PDB file of C-alpha atoms in Angstrom:
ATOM      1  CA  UNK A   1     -19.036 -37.989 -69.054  1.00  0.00           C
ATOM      2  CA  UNK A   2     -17.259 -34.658 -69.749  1.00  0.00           C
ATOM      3  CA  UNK A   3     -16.842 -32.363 -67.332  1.00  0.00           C
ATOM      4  CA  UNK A   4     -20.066 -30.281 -69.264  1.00  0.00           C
ATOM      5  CA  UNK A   5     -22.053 -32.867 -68.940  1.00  0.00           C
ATOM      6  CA  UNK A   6     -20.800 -33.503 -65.501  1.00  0.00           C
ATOM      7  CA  UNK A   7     -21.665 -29.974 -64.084  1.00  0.00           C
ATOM      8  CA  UNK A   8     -25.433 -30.272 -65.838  1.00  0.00           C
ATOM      9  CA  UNK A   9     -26.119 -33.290 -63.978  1.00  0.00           C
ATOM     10  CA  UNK A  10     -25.193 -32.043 -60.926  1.00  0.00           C
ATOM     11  CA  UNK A  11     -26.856 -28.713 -61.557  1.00  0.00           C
ATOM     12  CA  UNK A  12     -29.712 -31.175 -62.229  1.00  0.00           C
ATOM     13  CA  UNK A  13     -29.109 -33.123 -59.041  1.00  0.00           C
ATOM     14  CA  UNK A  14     -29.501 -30.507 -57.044  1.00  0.00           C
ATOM     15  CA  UNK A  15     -32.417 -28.976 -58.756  1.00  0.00           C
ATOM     16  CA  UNK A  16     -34.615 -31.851 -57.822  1.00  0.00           C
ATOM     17  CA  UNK A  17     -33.044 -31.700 -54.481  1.00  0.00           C
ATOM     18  CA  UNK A  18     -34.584 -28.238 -53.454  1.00  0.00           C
ATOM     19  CA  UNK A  19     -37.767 -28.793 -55.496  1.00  0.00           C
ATOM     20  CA  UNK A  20     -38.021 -31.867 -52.933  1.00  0.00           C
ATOM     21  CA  UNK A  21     -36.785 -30.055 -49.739  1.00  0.00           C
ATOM     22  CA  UNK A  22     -39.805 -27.325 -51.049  1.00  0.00           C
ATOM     23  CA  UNK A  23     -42.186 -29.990 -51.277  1.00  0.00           C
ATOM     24  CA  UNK A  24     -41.384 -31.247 -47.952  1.00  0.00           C
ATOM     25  CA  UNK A  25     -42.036 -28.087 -46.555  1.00  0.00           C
ATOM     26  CA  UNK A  26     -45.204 -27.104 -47.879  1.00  0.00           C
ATOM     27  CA  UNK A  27     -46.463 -30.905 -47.972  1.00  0.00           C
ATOM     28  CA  UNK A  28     -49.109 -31.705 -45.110  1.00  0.00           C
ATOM     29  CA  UNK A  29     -47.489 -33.299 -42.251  1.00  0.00           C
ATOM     30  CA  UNK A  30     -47.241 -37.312 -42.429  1.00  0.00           C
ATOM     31  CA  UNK A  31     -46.706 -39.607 -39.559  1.00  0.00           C
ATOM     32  CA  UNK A  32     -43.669 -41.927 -39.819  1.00  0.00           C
ATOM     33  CA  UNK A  33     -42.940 -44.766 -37.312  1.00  0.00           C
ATOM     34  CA  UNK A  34     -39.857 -44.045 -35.428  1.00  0.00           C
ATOM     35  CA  UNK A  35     -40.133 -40.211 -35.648  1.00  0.00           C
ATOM     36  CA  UNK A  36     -41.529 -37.613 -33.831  1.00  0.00           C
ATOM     37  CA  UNK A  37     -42.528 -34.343 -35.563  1.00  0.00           C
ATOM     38  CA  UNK A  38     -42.591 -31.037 -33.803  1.00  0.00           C
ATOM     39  CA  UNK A  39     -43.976 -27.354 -35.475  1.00  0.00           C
ATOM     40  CA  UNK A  40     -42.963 -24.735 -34.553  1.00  0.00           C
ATOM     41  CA  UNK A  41     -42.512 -20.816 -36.000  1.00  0.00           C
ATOM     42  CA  UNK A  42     -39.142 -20.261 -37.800  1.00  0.00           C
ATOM     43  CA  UNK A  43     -37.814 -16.728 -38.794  1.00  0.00           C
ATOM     44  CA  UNK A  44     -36.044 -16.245 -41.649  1.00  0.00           C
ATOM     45  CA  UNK A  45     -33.822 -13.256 -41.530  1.00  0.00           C
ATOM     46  CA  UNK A  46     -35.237 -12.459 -45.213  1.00  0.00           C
ATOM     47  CA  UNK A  47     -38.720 -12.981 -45.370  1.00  0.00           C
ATOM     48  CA  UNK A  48     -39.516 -13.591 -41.573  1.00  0.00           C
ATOM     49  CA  UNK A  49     -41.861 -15.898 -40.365  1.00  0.00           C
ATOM     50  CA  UNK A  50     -42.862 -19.567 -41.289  1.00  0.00           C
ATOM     51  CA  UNK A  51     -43.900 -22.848 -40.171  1.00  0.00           C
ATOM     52  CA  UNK A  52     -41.185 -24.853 -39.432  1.00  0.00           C
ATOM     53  CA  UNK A  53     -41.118 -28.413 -38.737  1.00  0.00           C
ATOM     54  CA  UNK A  54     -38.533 -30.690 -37.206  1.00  0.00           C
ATOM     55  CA  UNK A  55     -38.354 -34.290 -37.229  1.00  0.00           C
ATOM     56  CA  UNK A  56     -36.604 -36.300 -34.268  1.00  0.00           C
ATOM     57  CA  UNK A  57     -35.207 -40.139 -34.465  1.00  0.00           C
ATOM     58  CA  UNK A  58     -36.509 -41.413 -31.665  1.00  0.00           C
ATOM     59  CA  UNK A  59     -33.918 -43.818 -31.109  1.00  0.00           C
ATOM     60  CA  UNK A  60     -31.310 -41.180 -31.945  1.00  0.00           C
ATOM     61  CA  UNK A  61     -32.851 -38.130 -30.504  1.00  0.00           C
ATOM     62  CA  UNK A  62     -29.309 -35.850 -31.984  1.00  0.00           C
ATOM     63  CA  UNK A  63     -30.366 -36.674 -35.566  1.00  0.00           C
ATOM     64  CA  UNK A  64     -33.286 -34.138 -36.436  1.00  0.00           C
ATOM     65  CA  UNK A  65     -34.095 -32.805 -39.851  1.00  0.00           C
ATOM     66  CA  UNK A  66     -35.618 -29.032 -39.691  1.00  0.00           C
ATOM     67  CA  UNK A  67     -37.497 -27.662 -43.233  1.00  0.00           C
ATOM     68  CA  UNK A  68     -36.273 -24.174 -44.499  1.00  0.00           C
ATOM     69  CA  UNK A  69     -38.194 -20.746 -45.647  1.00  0.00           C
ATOM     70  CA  UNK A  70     -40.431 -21.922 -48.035  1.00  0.00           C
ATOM     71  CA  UNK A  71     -39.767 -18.274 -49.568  1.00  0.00           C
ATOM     72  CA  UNK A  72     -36.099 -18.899 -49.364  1.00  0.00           C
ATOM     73  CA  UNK A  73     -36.099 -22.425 -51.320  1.00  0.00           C
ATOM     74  CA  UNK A  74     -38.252 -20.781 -54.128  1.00  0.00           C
ATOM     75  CA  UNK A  75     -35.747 -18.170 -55.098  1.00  0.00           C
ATOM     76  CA  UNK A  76     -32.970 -20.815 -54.795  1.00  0.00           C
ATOM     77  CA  UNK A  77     -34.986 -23.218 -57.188  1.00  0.00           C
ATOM     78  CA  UNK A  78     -35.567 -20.101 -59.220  1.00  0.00           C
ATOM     79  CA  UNK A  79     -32.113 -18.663 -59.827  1.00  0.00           C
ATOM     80  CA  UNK A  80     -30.640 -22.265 -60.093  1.00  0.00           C
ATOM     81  CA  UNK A  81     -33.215 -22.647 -63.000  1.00  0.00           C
ATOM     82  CA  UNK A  82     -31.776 -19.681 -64.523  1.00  0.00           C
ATOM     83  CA  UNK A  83     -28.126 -20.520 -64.328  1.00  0.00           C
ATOM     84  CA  UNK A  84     -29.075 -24.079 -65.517  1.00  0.00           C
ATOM     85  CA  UNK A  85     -31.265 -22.297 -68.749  1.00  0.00           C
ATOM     86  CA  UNK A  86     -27.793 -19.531 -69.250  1.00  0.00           C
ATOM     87  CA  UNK A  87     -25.050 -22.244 -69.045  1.00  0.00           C
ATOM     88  CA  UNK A  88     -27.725 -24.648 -71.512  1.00  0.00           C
ATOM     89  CA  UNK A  89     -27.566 -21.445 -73.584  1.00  0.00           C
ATOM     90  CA  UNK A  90     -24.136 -21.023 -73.583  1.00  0.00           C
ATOM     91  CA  UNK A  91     -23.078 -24.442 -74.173  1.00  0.00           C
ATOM     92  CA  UNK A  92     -25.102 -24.636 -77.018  1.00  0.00           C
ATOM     93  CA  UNK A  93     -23.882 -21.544 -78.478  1.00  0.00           C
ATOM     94  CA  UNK A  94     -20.665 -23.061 -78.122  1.00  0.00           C
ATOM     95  CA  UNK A  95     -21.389 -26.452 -79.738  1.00  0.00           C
ATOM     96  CA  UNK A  96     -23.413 -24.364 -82.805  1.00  0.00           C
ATOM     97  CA  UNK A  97     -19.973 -22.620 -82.751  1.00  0.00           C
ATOM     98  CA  UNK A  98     -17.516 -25.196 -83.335  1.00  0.00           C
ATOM     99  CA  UNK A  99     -19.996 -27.244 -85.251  1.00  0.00           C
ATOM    100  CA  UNK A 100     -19.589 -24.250 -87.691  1.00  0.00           C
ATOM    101  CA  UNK A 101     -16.329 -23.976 -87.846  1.00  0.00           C
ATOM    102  CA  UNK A 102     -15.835 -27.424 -88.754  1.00  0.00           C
ATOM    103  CA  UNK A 103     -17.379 -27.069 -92.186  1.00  0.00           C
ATOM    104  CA  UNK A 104     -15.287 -25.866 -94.021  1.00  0.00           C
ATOM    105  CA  UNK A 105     -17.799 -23.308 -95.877  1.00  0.00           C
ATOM    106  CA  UNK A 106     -15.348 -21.066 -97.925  1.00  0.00           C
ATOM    107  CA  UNK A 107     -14.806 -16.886 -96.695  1.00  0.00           C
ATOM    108  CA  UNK A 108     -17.442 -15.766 -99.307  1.00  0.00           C
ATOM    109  CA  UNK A 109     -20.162 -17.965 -98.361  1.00  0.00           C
ATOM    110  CA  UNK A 110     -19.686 -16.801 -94.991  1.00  0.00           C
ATOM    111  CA  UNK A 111     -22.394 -15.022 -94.869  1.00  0.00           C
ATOM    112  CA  UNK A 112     -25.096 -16.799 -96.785  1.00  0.00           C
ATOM    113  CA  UNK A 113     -28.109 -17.704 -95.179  1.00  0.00           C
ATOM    114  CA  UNK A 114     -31.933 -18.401 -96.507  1.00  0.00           C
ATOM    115  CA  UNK A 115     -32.353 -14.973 -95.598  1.00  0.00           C
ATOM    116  CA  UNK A 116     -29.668 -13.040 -97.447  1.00  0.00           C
ATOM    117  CA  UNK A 117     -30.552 -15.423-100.794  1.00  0.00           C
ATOM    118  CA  UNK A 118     -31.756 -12.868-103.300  1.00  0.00           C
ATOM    119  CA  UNK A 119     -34.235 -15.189-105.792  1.00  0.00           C
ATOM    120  CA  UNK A 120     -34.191 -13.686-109.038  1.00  0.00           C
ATOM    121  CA  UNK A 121     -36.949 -15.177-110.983  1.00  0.00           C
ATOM    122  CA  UNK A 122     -39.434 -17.643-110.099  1.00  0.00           C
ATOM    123  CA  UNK A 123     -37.658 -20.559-110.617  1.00  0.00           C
ATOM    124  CA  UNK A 124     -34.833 -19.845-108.071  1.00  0.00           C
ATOM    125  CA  UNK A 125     -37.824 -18.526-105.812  1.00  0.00           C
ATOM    126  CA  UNK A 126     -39.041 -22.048-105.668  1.00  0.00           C
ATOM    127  CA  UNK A 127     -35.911 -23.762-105.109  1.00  0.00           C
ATOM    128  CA  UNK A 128     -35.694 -21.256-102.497  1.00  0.00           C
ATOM    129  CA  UNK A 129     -38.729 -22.828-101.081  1.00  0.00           C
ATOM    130  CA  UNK A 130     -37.580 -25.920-101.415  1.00  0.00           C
ATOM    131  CA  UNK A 131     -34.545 -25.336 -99.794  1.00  0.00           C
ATOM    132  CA  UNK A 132     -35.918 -23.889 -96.382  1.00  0.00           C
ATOM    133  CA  UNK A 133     -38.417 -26.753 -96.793  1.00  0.00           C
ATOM    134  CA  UNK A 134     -35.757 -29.388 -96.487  1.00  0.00           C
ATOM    135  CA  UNK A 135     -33.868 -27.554 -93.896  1.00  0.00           C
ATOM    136  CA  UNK A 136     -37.578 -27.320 -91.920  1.00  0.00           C
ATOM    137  CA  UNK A 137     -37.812 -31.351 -92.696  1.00  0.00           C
ATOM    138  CA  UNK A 138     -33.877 -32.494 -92.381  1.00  0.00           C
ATOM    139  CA  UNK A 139     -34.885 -34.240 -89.051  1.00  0.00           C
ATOM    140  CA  UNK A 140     -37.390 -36.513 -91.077  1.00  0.00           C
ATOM    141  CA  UNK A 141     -35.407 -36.497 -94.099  1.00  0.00           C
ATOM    142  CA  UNK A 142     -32.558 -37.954 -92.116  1.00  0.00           C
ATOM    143  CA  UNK A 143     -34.770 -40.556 -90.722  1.00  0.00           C
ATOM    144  CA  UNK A 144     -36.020 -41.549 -94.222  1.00  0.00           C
ATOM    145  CA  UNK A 145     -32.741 -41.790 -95.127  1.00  0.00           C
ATOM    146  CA  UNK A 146     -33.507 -39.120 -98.105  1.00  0.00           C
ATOM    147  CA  UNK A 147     -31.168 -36.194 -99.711  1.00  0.00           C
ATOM    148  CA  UNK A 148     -31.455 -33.324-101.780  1.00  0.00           C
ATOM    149  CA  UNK A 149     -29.798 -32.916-105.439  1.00  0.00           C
ATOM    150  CA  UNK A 150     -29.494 -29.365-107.106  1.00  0.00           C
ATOM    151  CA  UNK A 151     -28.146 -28.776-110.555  1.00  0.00           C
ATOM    152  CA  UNK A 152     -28.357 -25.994-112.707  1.00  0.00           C
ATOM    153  CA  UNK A 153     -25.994 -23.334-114.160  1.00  0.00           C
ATOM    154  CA  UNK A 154     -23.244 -22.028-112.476  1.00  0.00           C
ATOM    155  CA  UNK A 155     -23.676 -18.829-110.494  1.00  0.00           C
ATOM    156  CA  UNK A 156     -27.238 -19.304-109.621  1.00  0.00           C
ATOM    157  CA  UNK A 157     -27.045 -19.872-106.223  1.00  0.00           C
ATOM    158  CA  UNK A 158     -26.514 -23.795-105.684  1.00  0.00           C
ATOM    159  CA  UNK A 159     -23.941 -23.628-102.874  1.00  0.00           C
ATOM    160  CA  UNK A 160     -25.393 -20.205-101.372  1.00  0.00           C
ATOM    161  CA  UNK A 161     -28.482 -22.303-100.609  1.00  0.00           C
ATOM    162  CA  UNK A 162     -26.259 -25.687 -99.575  1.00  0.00           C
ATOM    163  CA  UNK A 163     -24.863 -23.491 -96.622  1.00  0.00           C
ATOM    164  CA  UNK A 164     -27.586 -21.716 -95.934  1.00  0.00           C
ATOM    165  CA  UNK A 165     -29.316 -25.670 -95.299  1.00  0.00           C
ATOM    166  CA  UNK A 166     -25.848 -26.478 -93.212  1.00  0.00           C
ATOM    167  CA  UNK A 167     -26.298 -23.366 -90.698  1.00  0.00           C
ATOM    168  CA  UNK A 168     -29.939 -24.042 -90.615  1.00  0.00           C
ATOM    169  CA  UNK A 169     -29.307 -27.848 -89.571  1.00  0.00           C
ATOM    170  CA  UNK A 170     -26.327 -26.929 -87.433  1.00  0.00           C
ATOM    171  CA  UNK A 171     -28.277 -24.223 -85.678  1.00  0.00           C
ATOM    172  CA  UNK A 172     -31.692 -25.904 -85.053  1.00  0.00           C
ATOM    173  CA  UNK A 173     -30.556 -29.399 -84.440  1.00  0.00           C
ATOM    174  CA  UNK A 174     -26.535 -28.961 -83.257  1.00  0.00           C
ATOM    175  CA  UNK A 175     -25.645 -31.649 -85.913  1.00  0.00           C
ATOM    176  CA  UNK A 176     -22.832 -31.623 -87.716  1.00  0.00           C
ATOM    177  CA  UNK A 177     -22.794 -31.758 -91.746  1.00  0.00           C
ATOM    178  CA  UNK A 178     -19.765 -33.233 -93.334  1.00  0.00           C
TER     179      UNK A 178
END
């Protein structure tokens, strides 16, 4: 595990931690042998009040277990989501990144995309098509085990469309494309 991978799972780990600590909280109180449960008002210095419950060992009265704000715990939950969504974000634009610049496409293709492909008649309109239509279906292609062939003259747009299928596949599905 890499230490990307590594950070997610713990960013994971403690995720379901607080969603559980939250759930514990707000979860109607359960008897459990060997403990003793006592509620009480807690203050939060943010939000103020809440009901706040300790739980006692009975056999080792020292070990208790006290639930947090409620209030508190939600907006922990919430901006750990966010920083786990950002860093998902960023790691992907990173892979999409170096997944890119492992191609090889040449300077002037650069830029091609399905977008900036200018079809000029109707049979590069449907290859066009066809195109994006693979790129839409490469998942299922790939399964099938199927490719795509274009021929035709030279200068009609063959390798504009090629890349334009790599950056599609590299930035919907972070594959690579030898």
């Amino acid at each position: 595990m890499n230490i990307i991978e590594k950070n997610a799972y713990d960013a994971q780990q403690a995720l379901r931690h607080l969603e559980d600590r939250l759930k514990n909280a707000l979860a109607p109180l359960k008897d459990i042998a060997g403990t003793q449960v006592e509620v009480s008002e807690g203050h939060c210095r943010q939000h103020g009040l809440f009901e706040q419950r300790r739980r006692t060992l009975q056999v080792l009265p020292h070990v208790q277990q006290e639930t947090e704000c409620p209030v508190c715990l939600h907006e922990k939950i919430t901006a750990l989501k966010k920083r786990i969504e950002s860093e998902q974000q960023q790691n992907q634009a990173q892979l999409i990144k170096n997944l890119l610049s492992q191609t090889g496409i040449p300077a002037r293709f650069a830029r091609a995309s399905f977008d900036s492909y200018q079809p000029v008649n109707a049979a590069s309109q449907r290859c066009h098509q066809v195109c994006q239509g693979y790129a839409r279906q490469w998942p299922e292609r790939l399964a099938q085990g199927g490719g795509l062939v274009m021929c035709g003259k030279p200068g009609t747009g063959k390798n504009h469309l090629a890349v334009a299928i790599a950056k599609h596949i590299i930035s919907a599905h972070q594959a690579s494309v030898p």
